[in-house]
GROMACS .gro file of C-alpha atoms in nm:
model
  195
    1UNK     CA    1  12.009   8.742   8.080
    2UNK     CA    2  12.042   8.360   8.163
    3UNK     CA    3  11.741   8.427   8.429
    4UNK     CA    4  11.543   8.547   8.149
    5UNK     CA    5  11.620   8.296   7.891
    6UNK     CA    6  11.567   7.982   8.188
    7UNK     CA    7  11.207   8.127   8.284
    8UNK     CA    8  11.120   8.168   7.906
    9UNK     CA    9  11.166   7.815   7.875
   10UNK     CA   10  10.963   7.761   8.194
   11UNK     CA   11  10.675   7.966   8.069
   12UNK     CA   12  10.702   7.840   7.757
   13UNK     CA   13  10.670   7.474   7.932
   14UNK     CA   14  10.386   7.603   8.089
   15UNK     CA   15  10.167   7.734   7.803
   16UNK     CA   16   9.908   7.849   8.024
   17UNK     CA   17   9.962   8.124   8.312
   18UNK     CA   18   9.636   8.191   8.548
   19UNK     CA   19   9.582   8.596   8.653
   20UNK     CA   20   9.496   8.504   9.065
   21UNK     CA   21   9.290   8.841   9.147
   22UNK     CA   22   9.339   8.783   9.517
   23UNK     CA   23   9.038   8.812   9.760
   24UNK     CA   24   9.163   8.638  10.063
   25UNK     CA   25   9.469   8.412  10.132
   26UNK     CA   26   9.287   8.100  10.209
   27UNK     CA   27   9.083   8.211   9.888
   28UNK     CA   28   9.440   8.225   9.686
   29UNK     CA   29   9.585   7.922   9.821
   30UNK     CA   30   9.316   7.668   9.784
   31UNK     CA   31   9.299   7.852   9.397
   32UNK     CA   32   9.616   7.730   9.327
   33UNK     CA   33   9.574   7.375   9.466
   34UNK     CA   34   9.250   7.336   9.212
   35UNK     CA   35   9.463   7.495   8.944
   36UNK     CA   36   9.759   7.233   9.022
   37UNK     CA   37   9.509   6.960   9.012
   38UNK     CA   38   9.376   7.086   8.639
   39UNK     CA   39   9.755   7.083   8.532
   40UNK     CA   40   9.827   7.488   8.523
   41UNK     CA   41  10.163   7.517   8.696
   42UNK     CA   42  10.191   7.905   8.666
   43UNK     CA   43  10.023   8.187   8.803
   44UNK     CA   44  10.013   8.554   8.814
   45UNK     CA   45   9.912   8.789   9.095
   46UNK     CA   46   9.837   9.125   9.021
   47UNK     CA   47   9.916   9.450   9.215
   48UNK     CA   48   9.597   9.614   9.050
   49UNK     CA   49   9.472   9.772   9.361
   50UNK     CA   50   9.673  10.029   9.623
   51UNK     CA   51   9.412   9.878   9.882
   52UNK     CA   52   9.527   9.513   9.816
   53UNK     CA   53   9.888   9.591   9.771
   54UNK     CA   54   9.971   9.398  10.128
   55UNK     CA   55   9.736   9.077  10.061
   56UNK     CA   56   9.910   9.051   9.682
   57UNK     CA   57  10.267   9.038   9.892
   58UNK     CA   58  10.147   8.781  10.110
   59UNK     CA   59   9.975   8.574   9.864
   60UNK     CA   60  10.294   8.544   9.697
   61UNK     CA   61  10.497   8.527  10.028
   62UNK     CA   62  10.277   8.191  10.129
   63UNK     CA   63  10.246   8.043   9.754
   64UNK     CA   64  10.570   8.028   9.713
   65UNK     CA   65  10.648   7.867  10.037
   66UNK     CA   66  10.354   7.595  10.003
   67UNK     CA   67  10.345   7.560   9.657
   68UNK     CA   68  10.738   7.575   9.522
   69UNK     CA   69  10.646   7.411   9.201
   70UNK     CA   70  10.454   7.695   9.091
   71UNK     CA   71  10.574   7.954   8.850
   72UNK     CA   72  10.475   8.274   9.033
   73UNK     CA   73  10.459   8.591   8.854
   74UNK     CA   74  10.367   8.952   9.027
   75UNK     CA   75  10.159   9.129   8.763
   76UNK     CA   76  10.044   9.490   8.655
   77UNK     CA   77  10.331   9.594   8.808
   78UNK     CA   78  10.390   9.945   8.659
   79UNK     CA   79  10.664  10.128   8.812
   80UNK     CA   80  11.028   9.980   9.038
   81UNK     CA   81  10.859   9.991   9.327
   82UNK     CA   82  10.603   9.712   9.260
   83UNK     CA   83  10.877   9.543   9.130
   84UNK     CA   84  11.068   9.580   9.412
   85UNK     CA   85  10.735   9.445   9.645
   86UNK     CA   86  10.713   9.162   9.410
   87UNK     CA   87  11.038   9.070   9.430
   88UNK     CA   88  11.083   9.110   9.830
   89UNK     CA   89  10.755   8.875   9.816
   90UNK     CA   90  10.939   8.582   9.645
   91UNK     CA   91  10.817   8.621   9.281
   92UNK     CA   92  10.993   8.428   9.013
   93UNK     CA   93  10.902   8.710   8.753
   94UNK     CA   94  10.719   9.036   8.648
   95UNK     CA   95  10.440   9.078   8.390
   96UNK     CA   96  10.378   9.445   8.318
   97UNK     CA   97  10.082   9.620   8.132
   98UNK     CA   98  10.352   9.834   7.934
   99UNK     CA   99  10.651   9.883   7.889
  100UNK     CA  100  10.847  10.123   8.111
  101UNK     CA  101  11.235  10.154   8.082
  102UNK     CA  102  11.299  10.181   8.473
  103UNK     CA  103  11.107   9.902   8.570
  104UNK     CA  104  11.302   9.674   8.317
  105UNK     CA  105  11.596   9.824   8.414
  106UNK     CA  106  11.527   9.778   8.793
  107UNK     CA  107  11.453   9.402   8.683
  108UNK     CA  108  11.729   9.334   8.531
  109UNK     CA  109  11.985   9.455   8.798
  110UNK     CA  110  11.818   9.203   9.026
  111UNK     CA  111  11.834   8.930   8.764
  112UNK     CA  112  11.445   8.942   8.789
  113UNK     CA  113  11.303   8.802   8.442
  114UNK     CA  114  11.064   9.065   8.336
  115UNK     CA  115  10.771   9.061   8.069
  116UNK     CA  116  10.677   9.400   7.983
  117UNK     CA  117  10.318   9.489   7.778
  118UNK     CA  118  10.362   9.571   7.418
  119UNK     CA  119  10.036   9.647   7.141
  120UNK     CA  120  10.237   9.864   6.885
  121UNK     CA  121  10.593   9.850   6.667
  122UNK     CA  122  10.708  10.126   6.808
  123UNK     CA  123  10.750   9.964   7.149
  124UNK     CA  124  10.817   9.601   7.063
  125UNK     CA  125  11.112   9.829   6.929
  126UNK     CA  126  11.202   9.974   7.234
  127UNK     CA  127  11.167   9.643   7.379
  128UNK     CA  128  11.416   9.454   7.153
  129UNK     CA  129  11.663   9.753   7.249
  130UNK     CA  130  11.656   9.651   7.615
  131UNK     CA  131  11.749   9.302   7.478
  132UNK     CA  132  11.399   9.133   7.572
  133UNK     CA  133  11.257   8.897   7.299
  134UNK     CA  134  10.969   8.778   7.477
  135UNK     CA  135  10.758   9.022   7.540
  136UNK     CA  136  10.309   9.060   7.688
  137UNK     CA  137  10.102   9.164   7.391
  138UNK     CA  138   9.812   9.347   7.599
  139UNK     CA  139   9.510   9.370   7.481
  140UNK     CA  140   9.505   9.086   7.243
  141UNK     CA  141   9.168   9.093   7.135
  142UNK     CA  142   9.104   9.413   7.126
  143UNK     CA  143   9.387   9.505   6.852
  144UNK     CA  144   9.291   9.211   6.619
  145UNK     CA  145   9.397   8.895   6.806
  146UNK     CA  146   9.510   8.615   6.557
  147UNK     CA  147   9.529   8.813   6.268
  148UNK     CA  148   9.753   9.112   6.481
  149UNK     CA  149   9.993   8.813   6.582
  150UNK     CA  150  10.041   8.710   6.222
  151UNK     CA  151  10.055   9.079   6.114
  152UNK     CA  152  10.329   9.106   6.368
  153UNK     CA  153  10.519   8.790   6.302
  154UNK     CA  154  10.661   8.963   5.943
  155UNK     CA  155  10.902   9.208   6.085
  156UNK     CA  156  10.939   9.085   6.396
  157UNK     CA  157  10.999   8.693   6.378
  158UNK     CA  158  11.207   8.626   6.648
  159UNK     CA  159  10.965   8.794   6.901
  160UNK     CA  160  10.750   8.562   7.091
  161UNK     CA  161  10.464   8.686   7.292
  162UNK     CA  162  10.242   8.591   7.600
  163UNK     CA  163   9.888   8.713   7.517
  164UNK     CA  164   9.662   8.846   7.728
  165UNK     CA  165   9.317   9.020   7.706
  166UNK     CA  166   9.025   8.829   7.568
  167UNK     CA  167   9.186   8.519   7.613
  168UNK     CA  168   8.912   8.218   7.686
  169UNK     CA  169   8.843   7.862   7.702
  170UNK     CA  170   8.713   7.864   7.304
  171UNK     CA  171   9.019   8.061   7.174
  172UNK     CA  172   9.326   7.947   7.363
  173UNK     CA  173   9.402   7.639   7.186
  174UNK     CA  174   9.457   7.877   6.845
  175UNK     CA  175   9.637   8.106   7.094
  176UNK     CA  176   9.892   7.835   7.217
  177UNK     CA  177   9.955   7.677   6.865
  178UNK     CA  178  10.023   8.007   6.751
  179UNK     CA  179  10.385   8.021   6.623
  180UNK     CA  180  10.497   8.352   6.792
  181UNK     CA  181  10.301   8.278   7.150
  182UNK     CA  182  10.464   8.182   7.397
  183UNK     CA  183  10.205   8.143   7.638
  184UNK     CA  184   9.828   8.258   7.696
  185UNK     CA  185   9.726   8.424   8.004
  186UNK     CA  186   9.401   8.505   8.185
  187UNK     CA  187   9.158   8.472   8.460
  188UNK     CA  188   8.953   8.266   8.262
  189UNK     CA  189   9.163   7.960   8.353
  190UNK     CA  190   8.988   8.020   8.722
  191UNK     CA  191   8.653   7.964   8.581
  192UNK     CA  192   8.458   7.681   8.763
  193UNK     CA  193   8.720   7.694   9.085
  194UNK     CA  194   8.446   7.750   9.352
  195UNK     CA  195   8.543   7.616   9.731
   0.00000   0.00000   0.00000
Protein backbone atom coordinates (compact mmCIF):
# COMPACT_ATOMS: atom_id res chain seq x y z
CA UNK A 1 0.00 0.00 0.00
CA UNK A 2 2.93 2.56 0.52
CA UNK A 3 3.50 2.19 -3.50
CA UNK A 4 0.05 3.27 -3.91
CA UNK A 5 -0.16 6.03 -1.49
CA UNK A 6 3.68 7.50 -2.93
CA UNK A 7 2.32 7.48 -6.70
CA UNK A 8 -1.02 9.13 -5.54
CA UNK A 9 0.95 11.89 -4.38
CA UNK A 10 2.93 11.84 -7.64
CA UNK A 11 -0.16 11.96 -9.75
CA UNK A 12 -1.66 14.17 -7.69
CA UNK A 13 1.63 16.49 -8.23
CA UNK A 14 1.09 16.01 -11.64
CA UNK A 15 -2.54 17.11 -12.22
CA UNK A 16 -2.44 16.37 -15.74
CA UNK A 17 -1.70 12.72 -17.25
CA UNK A 18 -1.44 12.59 -21.33
CA UNK A 19 -3.18 9.14 -23.03
CA UNK A 20 0.12 8.50 -25.73
CA UNK A 21 -1.92 6.35 -28.46
CA UNK A 22 1.33 5.04 -29.87
CA UNK A 23 1.95 5.06 -33.70
CA UNK A 24 5.63 4.64 -33.92
CA UNK A 25 8.48 4.84 -31.33
CA UNK A 26 10.23 7.78 -32.71
CA UNK A 27 6.51 9.13 -32.94
CA UNK A 28 6.15 8.35 -28.93
CA UNK A 29 9.39 9.57 -27.89
CA UNK A 30 9.66 12.91 -29.51
CA UNK A 31 5.67 13.15 -27.96
CA UNK A 32 6.93 13.06 -24.73
CA UNK A 33 9.86 15.49 -25.19
CA UNK A 34 7.09 18.26 -26.52
CA UNK A 35 4.92 17.22 -23.62
CA UNK A 36 8.02 17.71 -21.09
CA UNK A 37 8.67 21.00 -22.66
CA UNK A 38 4.71 22.14 -22.06
CA UNK A 39 5.22 20.99 -18.32
CA UNK A 40 3.07 17.49 -18.37
CA UNK A 41 5.33 15.09 -16.51
CA UNK A 42 2.98 12.00 -16.80
CA UNK A 43 1.79 9.88 -19.40
CA UNK A 44 -0.27 6.95 -20.18
CA UNK A 45 0.12 4.32 -22.90
CA UNK A 46 -2.62 2.27 -23.72
CA UNK A 47 -2.78 -1.48 -24.63
CA UNK A 48 -6.04 -0.74 -26.73
CA UNK A 49 -5.07 -2.77 -29.66
CA UNK A 50 -3.91 -6.80 -29.79
CA UNK A 51 -2.01 -5.57 -33.06
CA UNK A 52 -0.01 -2.87 -31.12
CA UNK A 53 0.44 -4.85 -28.00
CA UNK A 54 4.49 -5.17 -28.82
CA UNK A 55 5.04 -1.32 -29.88
CA UNK A 56 2.96 -0.25 -26.41
CA UNK A 57 5.82 -2.56 -24.49
CA UNK A 58 8.51 -0.92 -26.18
CA UNK A 59 7.28 2.51 -25.99
CA UNK A 60 7.30 2.10 -22.40
CA UNK A 61 10.55 -0.04 -22.39
CA UNK A 62 12.48 3.16 -24.17
CA UNK A 63 10.45 6.06 -22.22
CA UNK A 64 11.34 4.96 -19.27
CA UNK A 65 14.94 4.55 -20.02
CA UNK A 66 15.25 8.12 -21.83
CA UNK A 67 12.85 9.90 -20.05
CA UNK A 68 13.10 8.67 -16.09
CA UNK A 69 11.34 11.73 -14.91
CA UNK A 70 8.24 10.75 -16.44
CA UNK A 71 5.37 9.19 -14.63
CA UNK A 72 4.55 6.28 -16.97
CA UNK A 73 1.33 4.57 -16.72
CA UNK A 74 0.23 1.36 -19.02
CA UNK A 75 -3.46 1.95 -19.69
CA UNK A 76 -6.73 0.01 -20.73
CA UNK A 77 -5.22 -2.69 -19.30
CA UNK A 78 -8.15 -5.12 -18.64
CA UNK A 79 -7.13 -8.40 -17.46
CA UNK A 80 -3.35 -9.73 -15.33
CA UNK A 81 -1.85 -10.32 -18.27
CA UNK A 82 -1.62 -6.71 -19.57
CA UNK A 83 -0.67 -5.99 -16.31
CA UNK A 84 1.86 -8.29 -16.24
CA UNK A 85 3.24 -6.77 -20.00
CA UNK A 86 3.04 -3.42 -18.47
CA UNK A 87 4.83 -4.17 -15.70
CA UNK A 88 7.72 -6.37 -17.47
CA UNK A 89 7.86 -3.03 -19.73
CA UNK A 90 8.90 -0.75 -16.79
CA UNK A 91 5.55 1.00 -15.99
CA UNK A 92 5.28 2.92 -12.79
CA UNK A 93 1.40 2.15 -12.70
CA UNK A 94 -1.87 0.78 -14.26
CA UNK A 95 -4.98 2.72 -15.32
CA UNK A 96 -7.84 0.36 -16.10
CA UNK A 97 -11.24 1.02 -17.92
CA UNK A 98 -13.03 -1.01 -15.00
CA UNK A 99 -12.63 -2.49 -12.35
CA UNK A 100 -11.69 -6.18 -12.28
CA UNK A 101 -10.76 -7.97 -8.94
CA UNK A 102 -7.79 -10.11 -10.48
CA UNK A 103 -6.12 -7.48 -12.11
CA UNK A 104 -6.02 -5.42 -8.77
CA UNK A 105 -5.16 -8.29 -7.07
CA UNK A 106 -2.32 -9.22 -9.53
CA UNK A 107 -1.21 -5.44 -8.92
CA UNK A 108 -1.02 -5.43 -5.71
CA UNK A 109 1.15 -8.62 -5.16
CA UNK A 110 3.72 -6.86 -7.31
CA UNK A 111 3.41 -3.64 -5.34
CA UNK A 112 2.19 -2.18 -8.74
CA UNK A 113 -0.06 1.01 -7.88
CA UNK A 114 -3.18 0.39 -9.80
CA UNK A 115 -6.14 2.80 -10.85
CA UNK A 116 -9.05 0.86 -11.79
CA UNK A 117 -12.31 2.55 -13.88
CA UNK A 118 -15.31 3.23 -11.78
CA UNK A 119 -18.92 5.19 -13.21
CA UNK A 120 -21.38 3.68 -10.57
CA UNK A 121 -21.71 3.19 -6.43
CA UNK A 122 -21.85 -0.10 -6.68
CA UNK A 123 -18.25 -0.43 -7.83
CA UNK A 124 -16.57 2.54 -6.18
CA UNK A 125 -17.87 0.03 -3.42
CA UNK A 126 -16.14 -2.81 -4.50
CA UNK A 127 -13.27 -0.63 -4.97
CA UNK A 128 -13.01 0.77 -1.38
CA UNK A 129 -13.17 -3.08 -0.34
CA UNK A 130 -9.89 -3.78 -2.12
CA UNK A 131 -8.58 -0.81 -0.02
CA UNK A 132 -8.10 1.64 -3.14
CA UNK A 133 -9.26 5.29 -2.50
CA UNK A 134 -8.23 6.72 -5.63
CA UNK A 135 -9.89 5.40 -8.15
CA UNK A 136 -10.54 6.40 -12.74
CA UNK A 137 -14.05 7.71 -13.11
CA UNK A 138 -14.55 6.61 -16.94
CA UNK A 139 -16.59 8.22 -18.90
CA UNK A 140 -16.74 11.52 -17.20
CA UNK A 141 -18.73 13.36 -19.48
CA UNK A 142 -20.86 11.11 -20.53
CA UNK A 143 -22.46 10.33 -16.89
CA UNK A 144 -22.82 14.07 -15.97
CA UNK A 145 -19.26 15.35 -15.51
CA UNK A 146 -19.11 18.15 -12.78
CA UNK A 147 -22.33 17.71 -11.47
CA UNK A 148 -21.71 13.47 -11.22
CA UNK A 149 -18.41 14.41 -9.22
CA UNK A 150 -20.33 16.54 -6.77
CA UNK A 151 -23.21 13.99 -6.73
CA UNK A 152 -20.55 11.52 -5.80
CA UNK A 153 -18.56 13.52 -3.32
CA UNK A 154 -21.75 13.04 -0.57
CA UNK A 155 -21.28 9.45 0.28
CA UNK A 156 -18.13 8.96 -0.81
CA UNK A 157 -15.81 11.91 0.47
CA UNK A 158 -12.70 10.42 0.93
CA UNK A 159 -12.61 9.04 -2.70
CA UNK A 160 -10.60 11.02 -5.08
CA UNK A 161 -10.80 10.39 -8.74
CA UNK A 162 -8.72 10.80 -12.03
CA UNK A 163 -11.25 11.69 -14.77
CA UNK A 164 -11.22 10.71 -17.99
CA UNK A 165 -13.56 10.89 -21.07
CA UNK A 166 -14.48 14.25 -22.46
CA UNK A 167 -11.81 15.84 -20.81
CA UNK A 168 -10.47 19.12 -22.96
CA UNK A 169 -8.54 22.18 -23.00
CA UNK A 170 -11.94 24.41 -22.03
CA UNK A 171 -13.01 22.08 -19.13
CA UNK A 172 -9.90 20.87 -17.34
CA UNK A 173 -9.18 23.75 -15.25
CA UNK A 174 -12.90 23.06 -13.44
CA UNK A 175 -11.75 19.40 -13.62
CA UNK A 176 -8.41 19.96 -11.66
CA UNK A 177 -9.90 22.45 -9.02
CA UNK A 178 -12.42 20.00 -8.44
CA UNK A 179 -12.21 18.88 -4.77
CA UNK A 180 -12.48 15.03 -5.28
CA UNK A 181 -10.06 14.96 -8.65
CA UNK A 182 -7.12 13.98 -8.41
CA UNK A 183 -5.99 14.38 -11.76
CA UNK A 184 -7.50 14.83 -15.41
CA UNK A 185 -6.52 12.64 -18.15
CA UNK A 186 -6.75 12.62 -21.95
CA UNK A 187 -5.34 12.77 -25.36
CA UNK A 188 -6.33 16.12 -25.69
CA UNK A 189 -3.17 17.28 -23.88
CA UNK A 190 -1.37 15.99 -27.36
CA UNK A 191 -3.24 18.47 -29.32
CA UNK A 192 -0.93 20.80 -31.41
CA UNK A 193 2.28 18.21 -30.92
CA UNK A 194 3.01 17.81 -34.69
CA UNK A 195 6.94 16.85 -35.61
Amino acid sequence: MKAQLQMNEKIASAKKIAVLQVSTLEDSLFACEELLKSGVNAIEIPYRNQEFFSLSDSCISEIKKRFPEILLGGATVINPLLAERAFSSGADFILSPGLNEETVLWCREKKLPCYPGVITPSEIENALRLELSVLKLFPVENFGGISYLKTLKGPFPDVKFIVSGGINFENESEYENFPNVLAVSGSYLLKGIKK
